[in-house]
Coordinates of C-alpha atoms and ligand atoms in Angstrom, one line a residue:
X1 CA 32.0 -13.5 20.9
X2 CA 33.1 -10.8 18.5
X3 CA 32.0 -8.1 16.1
X4 CA 28.9 -9.1 14.1
X5 CA 29.4 -9.2 10.3
X6 CA 26.8 -7.8 8.0
X7 CA 25.8 -9.0 4.5
X8 CA 23.9 -6.1 2.9
X9 CA 21.1 -7.5 0.7
X10 CA 19.6 -4.4 -0.8
X11 CA 20.9 -5.0 -4.3
X12 CA 19.6 -8.6 -4.5
X13 CA 17.0 -9.7 -2.0
X14 CA 16.0 -6.2 -0.8
X15 CA 14.6 -5.1 -4.2
X16 CA 13.6 -8.7 -5.1
X17 CA 11.4 -8.8 -2.0
X18 CA 9.9 -5.3 -2.3
X19 CA 9.8 -4.2 -5.9
X20 CA 10.0 -7.4 -7.9
X21 CA 13.7 -7.0 -8.6
X22 CA 13.2 -3.9 -10.7
X23 CA 16.2 -1.7 -9.7
X24 CA 18.2 -0.9 -12.8
X25 CA 22.0 -0.8 -13.0
X26 CA 21.8 3.0 -13.5
X27 CA 19.9 3.3 -10.2
X28 CA 22.5 1.2 -8.4
X29 CA 25.7 2.6 -9.8
X30 CA 25.8 6.1 -8.3
X31 CA 25.7 4.8 -4.7
X32 CA 28.0 1.8 -4.9
X33 CA 31.1 3.6 -3.7
X34 CA 29.3 4.8 -0.6
X35 CA 28.0 1.4 0.2
X36 CA 31.5 0.0 -0.4
X37 CA 32.8 2.2 2.4
X38 CA 30.1 1.5 4.9
X39 CA 32.0 -1.4 6.5
X40 CA 29.8 -4.3 5.3
X41 CA 31.3 -7.8 5.3
X42 CA 29.7 -8.5 2.0
X43 CA 27.1 -7.2 -0.4
X44 CA 24.7 -9.6 -2.0
X45 CA 24.3 -8.2 -5.5
X46 CA 23.7 -11.0 -8.0
X47 CA 21.8 -14.2 -8.5
X48 CA 18.3 -15.1 -7.4
X49 CA 15.9 -13.2 -9.6
X50 CA 18.3 -10.4 -10.6
X51 CA 19.5 -12.3 -13.7
X52 CA 16.1 -13.2 -15.1
X53 CA 14.6 -9.7 -14.4
X54 CA 17.5 -7.9 -16.0
X55 CA 17.0 -9.7 -19.3
X56 CA 13.2 -10.0 -19.2
X57 CA 12.1 -6.6 -18.0
X58 CA 15.1 -4.2 -17.9
X59 CA 16.7 -5.0 -21.3
X60 CA 20.0 -5.3 -19.4
X61 CA 22.8 -7.8 -19.6
X62 CA 23.2 -9.2 -16.1
X63 CA 26.8 -10.0 -16.7
X64 CA 27.5 -6.4 -17.6
X65 CA 25.7 -5.3 -14.4
X66 CA 28.0 -7.6 -12.4
X67 CA 31.1 -6.1 -14.1
X68 CA 30.0 -2.6 -13.4
X69 CA 29.2 -3.4 -9.8
X70 CA 32.6 -5.0 -9.3
X71 CA 34.3 -2.0 -10.9
X72 CA 32.7 0.3 -8.2
X73 CA 33.0 -2.0 -5.2
X74 CA 36.6 -2.3 -4.3
X75 CA 36.7 -3.2 -0.6
X76 CA 33.5 -5.2 0.1
X77 CA 33.1 -8.9 -0.9
X78 CA 30.5 -9.5 -3.5
X79 CA 28.0 -12.3 -2.9
X80 CA 25.6 -14.1 -5.1
X81 CA 22.8 -16.6 -4.5
X82 CA 22.7 -19.8 -6.6
X83 CA 20.1 -22.6 -6.5
X84 CA 22.6 -25.5 -6.8
X85 CA 22.0 -27.5 -10.0
X86 CA 19.2 -25.0 -11.0
X87 CA 21.7 -22.1 -10.9
X88 CA 19.5 -19.0 -11.4
X89 CA 16.9 -20.8 -13.4
X90 CA 14.0 -23.0 -12.7
X91 CA 15.2 -26.5 -13.7
X92 CA 18.3 -28.7 -13.5
X93 CA 21.2 -27.8 -15.8
X94 CA 23.8 -30.2 -17.0
X95 CA 27.1 -30.2 -15.1
X96 CA 29.1 -28.5 -17.9
X97 CA 26.6 -25.5 -17.8
X98 CA 26.8 -25.3 -14.0
X99 CA 30.6 -25.4 -14.2
X100 CA 30.9 -22.7 -16.9
X101 CA 28.2 -20.5 -15.3
X102 CA 29.8 -20.4 -11.8
X103 CA 33.3 -20.0 -13.3
X104 CA 32.2 -16.9 -15.2
X105 CA 30.4 -15.4 -12.2
X106 CA 33.5 -15.8 -10.1
X107 CA 35.7 -14.5 -12.9
X108 CA 33.6 -11.4 -13.1
X109 CA 34.1 -10.7 -9.4
X110 CA 31.8 -12.8 -7.2
X111 CA 33.7 -13.6 -4.0
X112 CA 31.1 -15.6 -2.1
X113 CA 28.6 -18.0 -3.6
X114 CA 25.7 -19.0 -1.4
X115 CA 24.4 -22.3 -2.6
X116 CA 21.2 -23.9 -1.6
X117 CA 18.8 -26.6 -2.8
X118 CA 15.1 -26.2 -2.5
X119 CA 14.8 -29.8 -1.2
X120 CA 18.0 -29.8 0.8
X121 CA 19.0 -32.7 -1.4
X122 CA 22.8 -32.6 -1.0
X123 CA 23.3 -34.3 -4.4
X124 CA 22.0 -31.2 -6.1
X125 CA 24.7 -29.1 -4.5
X126 CA 27.8 -31.3 -4.9
X127 CA 28.8 -30.1 -8.4
X128 CA 28.4 -26.5 -7.5
X129 CA 30.4 -26.9 -4.3
X130 CA 33.3 -28.5 -6.3
X131 CA 33.3 -25.7 -8.9
X132 CA 33.2 -22.9 -6.3
X133 CA 36.1 -24.5 -4.4
X134 CA 38.1 -25.1 -7.5
X135 CA 37.7 -21.5 -8.6
X136 CA 38.9 -20.3 -5.3
X137 CA 35.8 -18.5 -4.2
X138 CA 34.1 -18.8 -0.7
X139 CA 31.6 -21.6 -0.8
X140 CA 28.7 -21.0 1.6
X141 CA 26.1 -23.8 1.9
X142 CA 22.7 -22.9 3.1
X143 CA 20.0 -25.0 4.7
X144 CA 16.6 -24.2 3.3
X145 CA 14.9 -23.7 6.6
X146 CA 11.4 -25.0 6.9
X147 CA 9.2 -26.6 9.6
X148 CA 7.5 -29.9 9.4
X149 CA 7.3 -33.1 11.4
X150 CA 10.4 -34.3 9.5
X151 CA 12.5 -31.1 9.7
X152 CA 14.0 -31.6 13.1
X153 CA 17.2 -30.0 14.5
X154 CA 18.9 -33.3 14.0
X155 CA 17.9 -33.2 10.3
X156 CA 19.6 -29.9 9.9
X157 CA 22.7 -30.9 11.9
X158 CA 23.3 -33.9 9.7
X159 CA 22.9 -31.8 6.6
X160 CA 25.4 -29.3 7.9
X161 CA 27.9 -32.2 8.5
X162 CA 27.5 -33.2 4.9
X163 CA 28.2 -29.6 3.9
X164 CA 31.3 -29.5 6.1
X165 CA 32.6 -32.8 4.7
X166 CA 32.2 -31.5 1.2
X167 CA 34.4 -28.4 1.9
X168 CA 31.9 -25.7 2.7
X169 CA 33.6 -22.5 4.0
X170 CA 30.5 -21.3 5.9
X171 CA 27.0 -22.2 6.6
X172 CA 23.8 -20.2 6.2
X173 CA 20.4 -20.7 7.9
X174 CA 18.2 -19.6 5.0
X175 CA 14.8 -18.8 6.4
X176 CA 13.2 -17.6 3.2
X177 CA 9.7 -17.5 4.7
X178 CA 10.6 -15.6 7.9
X179 CA 9.1 -18.4 10.0
X180 CA 12.1 -18.9 12.3
X181 CA 11.0 -17.7 15.8
X182 CA 13.4 -16.0 18.2
X183 CA 13.9 -18.8 20.7
X184 CA 14.0 -21.4 17.9
X185 CA 16.8 -19.4 16.3
X186 CA 18.6 -19.2 19.6
X187 CA 18.5 -23.0 20.1
X188 CA 19.3 -23.8 16.4
X189 CA 22.3 -21.5 16.4
X190 CA 23.5 -23.0 19.7
X191 CA 23.0 -26.5 18.4
X192 CA 24.9 -25.8 15.1
X193 CA 27.7 -24.2 17.0
X194 CA 28.2 -27.4 18.9
X195 CA 28.7 -29.5 15.7
X196 CA 30.8 -27.1 13.6
X197 CA 33.3 -24.3 13.8
X198 CA 32.4 -22.9 10.4
X199 CA 31.1 -19.3 10.4
X200 CA 27.4 -19.2 10.6
X201 CA 25.1 -16.7 8.9
X202 CA 21.4 -16.0 9.3
X203 CA 19.1 -15.0 6.4
X204 CA 15.5 -14.3 7.3
X205 CA 12.6 -12.1 6.2
X206 CA 10.4 -9.6 8.2
X207 CA 7.2 -10.8 6.6
X208 CA 5.7 -12.2 9.8
X209 CA 7.0 -9.5 12.1
X210 CA 9.5 -11.5 14.1
X211 CA 12.8 -11.2 12.1
X212 CA 14.3 -8.4 14.2
X213 CA 13.7 -10.4 17.4
X214 CA 14.9 -13.6 15.8
X215 CA 18.1 -11.9 14.6
X216 CA 18.8 -10.5 18.0
X217 CA 18.4 -13.9 19.6
X218 CA 20.7 -15.4 17.0
X219 CA 23.3 -12.7 17.8
X220 CA 23.1 -13.6 21.5
X221 CA 23.5 -17.3 20.6
X222 CA 26.7 -16.5 18.7
X223 CA 25.8 -16.1 15.0
X224 CA 28.7 -14.7 13.0
X225 CA 27.0 -12.9 10.1
X226 CA 23.5 -11.7 9.5
X227 CA 21.7 -10.5 6.3
X228 CA 20.1 -7.0 6.5
X229 CA 19.0 -4.4 4.0
X230 CA 19.4 -0.6 4.0
X231 CA 16.3 1.0 5.5
X232 CA 14.3 2.0 2.4
X233 CA 14.6 -1.6 1.0
X234 CA 14.1 -3.3 4.4
X235 CA 11.2 -4.7 6.4
X236 CA 7.9 -6.0 5.1
X237 CA 8.8 -9.0 3.0
X238 CA 12.5 -8.0 3.0
X239 CA 15.2 -8.2 5.6
X240 CA 15.6 -6.2 8.8
X241 CA 17.0 -2.7 8.4
X242 CA 20.8 -2.5 8.5
X243 CA 21.1 0.8 10.3
X244 CA 18.5 -0.2 13.0
X245 CA 20.3 -3.4 13.8
X246 CA 23.7 -1.6 13.9
X247 CA 22.3 1.0 16.2
X248 CA 20.8 -1.6 18.5
X249 CA 24.2 -3.3 18.9
X250 CA 26.2 -0.1 19.5
X251 CA 28.1 -0.4 22.7
X252 CA 27.9 -4.2 22.8
X253 CA 30.6 -6.8 21.9
X254 CA 28.7 -7.5 18.7
X255 CA 28.7 -3.9 17.3
X256 CA 29.2 -4.3 13.6
X257 CA 31.0 -0.9 13.5
X258 CA 29.4 0.5 10.4
X259 CA 29.7 4.0 9.0
X260 CA 26.4 5.7 9.6
X261 CA 27.1 8.7 7.3
X262 CA 27.7 6.3 4.4
X263 CA 24.6 4.4 5.3
X264 CA 22.5 7.5 5.6
X265 CA 23.6 8.6 2.1
X266 CA 22.7 5.2 0.8
X267 CA 19.3 5.3 2.4
X268 CA 18.7 8.8 1.0
X269 CA 19.6 7.6 -2.5
X270 CA 17.2 4.7 -2.4
X271 CA 14.4 6.7 -0.9
X272 CA 14.7 9.0 -4.0
X273 CA 14.9 6.0 -6.4
X274 CA 11.9 4.3 -4.8
X275 CA 9.6 7.2 -5.5
X276 CA 9.3 6.1 -9.2
X277 CA 8.2 2.6 -8.0
X278 CA 5.7 3.9 -5.6
X279 CA 4.2 6.1 -8.3
X280 CA 4.0 3.4 -10.9
X281 CA 2.6 0.8 -8.5
X282 CA 5.5 -1.6 -8.5
X283 CA 6.0 -0.9 -4.8
X284 CA 2.7 -2.2 -3.4
X285 CA 2.2 -1.2 0.2
X286 CA 0.9 -4.8 0.8
X287 CA 4.4 -6.1 0.9
X288 CA 5.1 -3.8 3.9
X289 CA 2.2 -5.0 6.0
X290 CA 3.2 -7.4 8.7
X291 CA 1.6 -10.7 8.0
X292 CA 1.7 -13.1 11.0
X293 CA -0.3 -15.6 8.8
X294 CA 3.1 -16.4 7.2
X295 CA 3.9 -18.3 10.4
X296 CA 0.9 -20.5 9.8
X297 CA 1.2 -20.9 6.1
X298 CA 5.0 -20.6 5.8
X299 CA 4.9 -18.5 2.7
X300 CA 8.1 -16.6 1.8
X301 CA 7.9 -12.9 1.0
X302 CA 8.5 -13.2 -2.7
X303 CA 5.9 -15.9 -3.1
X304 CA 3.4 -13.9 -1.2
X305 CA 3.8 -10.9 -3.4
X306 CA 3.8 -13.1 -6.5
X307 CA 0.5 -14.7 -5.4
X308 CA -1.1 -11.4 -4.7
X309 CA -0.2 -10.3 -8.2
X310 CA -1.3 -13.7 -9.8
X311 CA -4.7 -13.5 -8.1
X312 CA -5.1 -9.9 -9.3
X313 CA -4.3 -10.9 -12.9
X314 CA -6.8 -13.8 -12.6
X315 CA -9.4 -11.4 -11.2
X316 CA -9.7 -13.7 -8.2
X317 CA -8.4 -11.5 -5.4
X318 CA -11.4 -12.5 -3.4
X319 CA -10.1 -16.1 -3.3
X320 CA -6.7 -15.1 -1.9
X321 CA -7.5 -16.3 1.6
X322 CA -8.6 -19.7 0.3
X323 CA -5.4 -20.0 -1.7
X324 CA -3.3 -19.1 1.4
X325 CA -5.1 -21.9 3.3
X326 CA -4.5 -24.4 0.5
X327 CA -0.7 -23.9 0.4
X328 CA 0.1 -25.9 3.5
X329 CA -2.2 -28.7 2.4
X330 CA -0.4 -29.0 -1.0
X331 CA 2.9 -28.9 0.8
X332 CA 2.0 -31.8 3.1
X333 CA 0.8 -33.8 0.1
X334 CA 4.1 -33.3 -1.6
X335 CA 6.4 -34.4 1.3
X336 CA 6.9 -31.0 3.0
X337 CA 9.1 -29.3 0.4
X338 CA 10.6 -26.0 1.8
X339 CA 8.8 -23.1 0.0
X340 CA 11.7 -21.7 -1.9
X341 CA 12.2 -21.1 -5.6
X342 CA 11.3 -23.0 -7.7
X343 CA 9.1 -25.1 -5.3
X344 CA 7.4 -22.0 -3.8
X345 CA 6.2 -21.1 -7.3
X346 CA 5.2 -24.7 -8.0
X347 CA 3.3 -25.2 -4.8
X348 CA 1.8 -21.7 -5.1
X349 CA 0.6 -22.5 -8.6
X350 CA -0.9 -25.9 -7.6
X351 CA -2.7 -24.2 -4.7
X352 CA -4.1 -21.6 -7.0
X353 CA -5.3 -24.3 -9.4
X354 CA -6.7 -26.4 -6.6
X355 CA -8.8 -23.4 -5.5
X356 CA -9.9 -21.9 -8.8
X357 CA -10.4 -25.0 -11.0
X358 CA -13.1 -26.4 -8.7
X359 CA -11.3 -29.5 -7.6
X360 CA -8.0 -30.5 -6.0
X361 CA -5.4 -31.8 -8.6
X362 CA -7.8 -31.4 -11.5
X363 CA -5.1 -29.3 -13.2
X364 CA -1.5 -30.3 -12.5
X365 CA 1.4 -28.3 -13.9
X366 CA 4.1 -30.2 -15.7
X367 CA 6.6 -29.1 -13.0
X368 CA 4.6 -30.7 -10.3
X369 CA 4.5 -34.0 -12.3
X370 CA 8.2 -33.8 -12.7
X371 CA 8.7 -33.1 -9.0
X372 CA 6.6 -36.2 -8.1
X373 CA 8.8 -38.2 -10.6
X374 CA 11.9 -37.2 -8.5
X375 CA 13.3 -34.8 -11.1
X376 CA 14.0 -32.1 -8.5
X377 CA 15.5 -34.5 -6.0
X378 CA 14.2 -36.4 -3.0
X379 CA 11.5 -34.9 -0.8
X380 CA 12.1 -35.0 3.0
X381 CA 9.0 -37.1 3.5
X382 CA 7.5 -39.7 1.0
X383 CA 4.5 -38.8 -1.2
X384 CA 1.5 -41.1 -0.7
X385 CA 1.1 -43.8 -3.4
X386 CA -2.4 -42.7 -4.0
X387 CA -1.5 -39.1 -4.8
X388 CA 1.5 -40.3 -6.9
X389 CA -0.9 -42.4 -9.0
X390 CA -3.2 -39.4 -9.4
X391 CA -0.4 -37.1 -10.5
X392 CA 1.9 -39.3 -12.7
X393 CA -0.2 -42.5 -13.3
X394 CA 2.1 -45.4 -13.8
X395 CA 5.2 -43.4 -14.7
X396 CA 8.5 -44.3 -13.0
X397 CA 10.1 -42.3 -10.1
X398 CA 13.8 -41.8 -10.5
X399 CA 16.2 -42.5 -7.7
X400 CA 19.5 -41.2 -9.1
X401 CA 20.8 -37.6 -8.8
X402 CA 18.5 -35.8 -11.3
X403 CA 21.4 -34.1 -13.2
X404 CA 22.9 -37.6 -13.9
X405 CA 20.2 -38.0 -16.5
X406 CA 21.4 -34.9 -18.4
X407 CA 24.3 -35.0 -20.9
X408 CA 26.5 -32.0 -21.5
X409 CA 24.6 -29.1 -22.9
X410 CA 26.8 -26.1 -23.5
X411 CA 27.8 -26.9 -27.1
X412 CA 24.2 -27.6 -28.0
X413 CA 23.1 -24.2 -26.5
X414 CA 25.9 -22.5 -28.4
X415 CA 24.9 -23.9 -31.7
X416 CA 21.2 -23.1 -31.1
X417 CA 21.8 -19.4 -30.3
X418 CA 24.4 -19.1 -33.1
X419 CA 25.8 -15.7 -34.0
X420 CA 23.5 -13.8 -31.7
X421 CA 25.8 -14.8 -28.9
X422 CA 29.0 -12.8 -28.8
X423 CA 30.5 -14.5 -25.8
X424 CA 30.4 -17.6 -23.6
X425 CA 28.3 -15.5 -21.2
X426 CA 25.7 -14.8 -23.9
X427 CA 25.4 -18.5 -24.4
X428 CA 25.0 -19.1 -20.7
X429 CA 22.2 -16.5 -20.5
X430 CA 20.6 -18.3 -23.3
X431 CA 21.1 -21.7 -21.6
X432 CA 19.2 -20.4 -18.5
X433 CA 16.5 -18.4 -20.2
X434 CA 16.2 -19.4 -23.8
X435 CA 13.4 -17.2 -25.1
X436 CA 14.1 -14.2 -22.9
X437 CA 17.8 -14.2 -23.7
X438 CA 17.2 -14.7 -27.4
X439 CA 14.8 -11.7 -27.4
X440 CA 17.4 -9.6 -25.5
X441 CA 20.3 -10.6 -27.8
X442 CA 18.2 -10.0 -30.9
X443 CA 17.3 -6.5 -29.6
X444 CA 20.9 -5.8 -28.8
X445 CA 22.0 -6.8 -32.3
X446 CA 19.2 -4.7 -33.9
X447 CA 20.1 -1.7 -31.8
X448 CA 23.8 -2.0 -32.8
X449 CA 22.8 -2.2 -36.5
X450 CA 20.6 0.9 -36.3
X451 CA 23.3 2.8 -34.4
X452 CA 25.9 2.1 -37.0
X453 CA 23.5 3.2 -39.8
X454 CA 22.7 6.4 -37.9
X455 CA 26.4 7.0 -37.5
X456 CA 27.1 6.7 -41.2
X457 CA 24.2 9.0 -42.0
X458 CA 25.6 11.5 -39.5
X459 CA 28.9 11.5 -41.3
X460 CA 27.2 12.7 -44.6
X461 CA 25.0 15.3 -42.9
X462 CA 27.8 17.1 -41.0
X463 CA 27.0 20.8 -41.5
X464 CA 30.3 21.9 -42.8
Ligands
CO501 CO1 15.6 -14.2 1.0

C-alpha cells in the first residue's frame, strides 16, 4: 500500500459532464501553472468531447489548445481519452488515420493515452495500443464497465489479460455511468490485483450518489490511481471532488499529498469562471442532483444531460421518465452494450424514438443498423434473430475487425479539404469532423484575409 495517485479530470471530463465541455482555452490557461504544482499524477485535458466542442462551438483549434496547455503544464503528465478505432469521433477510422492522429497527439505533449472500446472488443483497440507503444507514450487500457448477465468478473479478468499481453502499461476500470457500487468495487479491484501487477486506476461518476463511497472502498482494496475533479467541477454527473478525497485520506498510508493552497486557488478560479455558465443556463442544476435511478437504468452522466436536453428540444420533457425506462430494454435487445460514447448516444436515440414515434423500432437510426451489422464490433451477448431481421432485413453481419473493411484514408481527406488545411493536424480535424472542421477552417481563413486587409488599410491611414 502506498500513496494514492490522482488524475485530475476537470479540464476534460469535469466540464464535459457538467457544462457540455464548454470551457474555453482562455478560461483554462490562467490557472494551469497552479494546477501543475498541486501534486497531481496526471491531468486529463484532451480527448473525449473536448475536440469536437472546440471546433463546433468555441471556434477553437483543439490542437492549439493542447499546445498551449502543454506549454503551461511542466511537471504533471497530460492525459487524453481515446475511443480506440473511433478516436475522438463517432465511427471507425482507417488505421492510417488512427496512427497519424495518436502520433500527433503524443507529439504535442500527451503522456498518457487512455484507450477504451465501447463494446470491449479488443480488436478495436489493437491498432491504437501498437501506435501508443511505438510512440513511447504510456498506454492505459480501460474496461468499459457495465452490468449484465454476461458481464461477470471473469469476463473483465480475461479482457485485462488481453490488455496485458498486448503491452498495456496500466489498466483502468472505466465506470462511465457511476453504477459500480462500493463493495463491488472492492471485490473487483481485489480480483484484478490477483491477475495482474499493472497499475490500476478507477474512473467513476457521482451521478447515482455512490462514487465517493466506491472510491474509498477501491482505495482500501489497493487501487493505485483515481480520477477526481476540482470541487467546482465535481459531483453531480462528474467525478468526486479532488480536495475532499485528499482531505479524507490525510493521515493515512494513501494520502495523495496534494497542495491545498494550489487546489484552493484552482477552485476559486473555476467558481468565478462558472458564473457565466450558471447565468446563461449551460450549467443546469439538474446535473447536480443525485440520481439513484442511474443504478437501475445504467445511464452515464453525459448521456443523462444530453437526453434531458434532447427531450427539451423535442418539447417532450413529460416523456422523460418513459424514455429512461426504455433505455435498459433497448440495451438488452442489442446484446447489453455498455452505455458509453457512441453507444450511449445510439441507445439513447433509439429509446427516444421508441417512445415518441408510437412504436418500438418504427424508426431506426442508421447507426443502430450498422451496429446490428457488426460494424462497431461484437456485442457481449448475441442479438435475437427476430430483432436482427426487423432492423437489417436480410443484410449480412460482418465477422472481421470492422476497420479491416476500411482502406487508408488520410490522402483522400487531405485532397478533399485542399488548401483550407495548413497542416497534417488540420487534415486530421477534417477526417474526424468533416463539416464542422471545414466550417472552422474556412472561418479561420476568412478571418486571416480580413485581418491582412485591415492591416494594409491601417498603414495608409496612419495619422502622421
Ligand atoms: Co467519464
